Amino acid sequence: MESLKMLQQFNECYAKIQAIAQSQEWLELSNRNDVDPEMKTHSFLNSKCKIQNSK
């Protein structure tokens, strides 16, 4: 696979993951008390990223 094609595929996957992590459903799920604490960390960081990117 060519480097450019791999990078394009990575960017597409990353955008999909970021959209999920910034969705209201994911944020509500991560705020539950019975989830992995690491999930809360990632959701917090993604919400901060979303705020910075919207400026």
CSV table of C-alpha atoms in Angstrom, one decimal:
chain,number,residue,atom,x,y,z
A,1,MET,CA,0.0,0.0,0.0
A,2,GLU,CA,1.3,3.4,-0.9
A,3,SER,CA,2.1,5.8,1.9
A,4,LEU,CA,-0.4,8.4,0.7
A,5,LYS,CA,-3.2,5.9,0.6
A,6,MET,CA,-2.3,4.7,4.1
A,7,LEU,CA,-2.3,8.2,5.4
A,8,GLN,CA,-5.6,8.9,3.8
A,9,GLN,CA,-7.1,5.7,5.3
A,10,PHE,CA,-5.7,6.6,8.7
A,11,ASN,CA,-7.2,10.2,8.5
A,12,GLU,CA,-10.6,8.8,7.6
A,13,CYS,CA,-10.6,6.4,10.5
A,14,TYR,CA,-9.4,9.0,12.9
A,15,ALA,CA,-12.2,11.4,11.8
A,16,LYS,CA,-14.8,8.7,12.4
A,17,ILE,CA,-13.4,7.9,15.9
A,18,GLN,CA,-13.2,11.5,16.8
A,19,ALA,CA,-16.9,12.0,15.7
A,20,ILE,CA,-18.0,9.1,17.9
A,21,ALA,CA,-15.9,10.4,20.9
A,22,GLN,CA,-17.4,13.8,20.6
A,23,SER,CA,-21.0,12.7,20.2
A,24,GLN,CA,-23.5,13.4,22.9
A,25,GLU,CA,-24.3,9.7,23.3
A,26,TRP,CA,-20.6,8.9,24.0
A,27,LEU,CA,-20.3,11.7,26.5
A,28,GLU,CA,-23.4,10.5,28.4
A,29,LEU,CA,-22.1,7.0,28.4
A,30,SER,CA,-18.6,8.0,29.7
A,31,ASN,CA,-20.2,10.0,32.5
A,32,ARG,CA,-21.8,6.9,34.0
A,33,ASN,CA,-20.2,5.6,37.2
A,34,ASP,CA,-19.7,2.1,36.0
A,35,VAL,CA,-17.3,2.7,33.1
A,36,ASP,CA,-13.6,2.4,32.8
A,37,PRO,CA,-11.9,5.6,34.2
A,38,GLU,CA,-9.7,5.8,31.1
A,39,MET,CA,-12.9,6.2,29.0
A,40,LYS,CA,-13.7,9.3,31.0
A,41,THR,CA,-10.2,10.7,30.4
A,42,HIS,CA,-10.5,10.2,26.6
A,43,SER,CA,-13.9,11.8,26.6
A,44,PHE,CA,-12.7,14.8,28.6
A,45,LEU,CA,-9.7,15.3,26.3
A,46,ASN,CA,-11.9,15.0,23.2
A,47,SER,CA,-14.4,17.5,24.5
A,48,LYS,CA,-11.5,19.9,25.2
A,49,CYS,CA,-10.2,19.3,21.6
A,50,LYS,CA,-13.7,20.0,20.2
A,51,ILE,CA,-13.9,23.3,22.1
A,52,GLN,CA,-10.4,24.4,20.9
A,53,ASN,CA,-11.1,23.5,17.3
A,54,SER,CA,-14.4,25.5,17.3
A,55,LYS,CA,-12.6,28.7,18.2
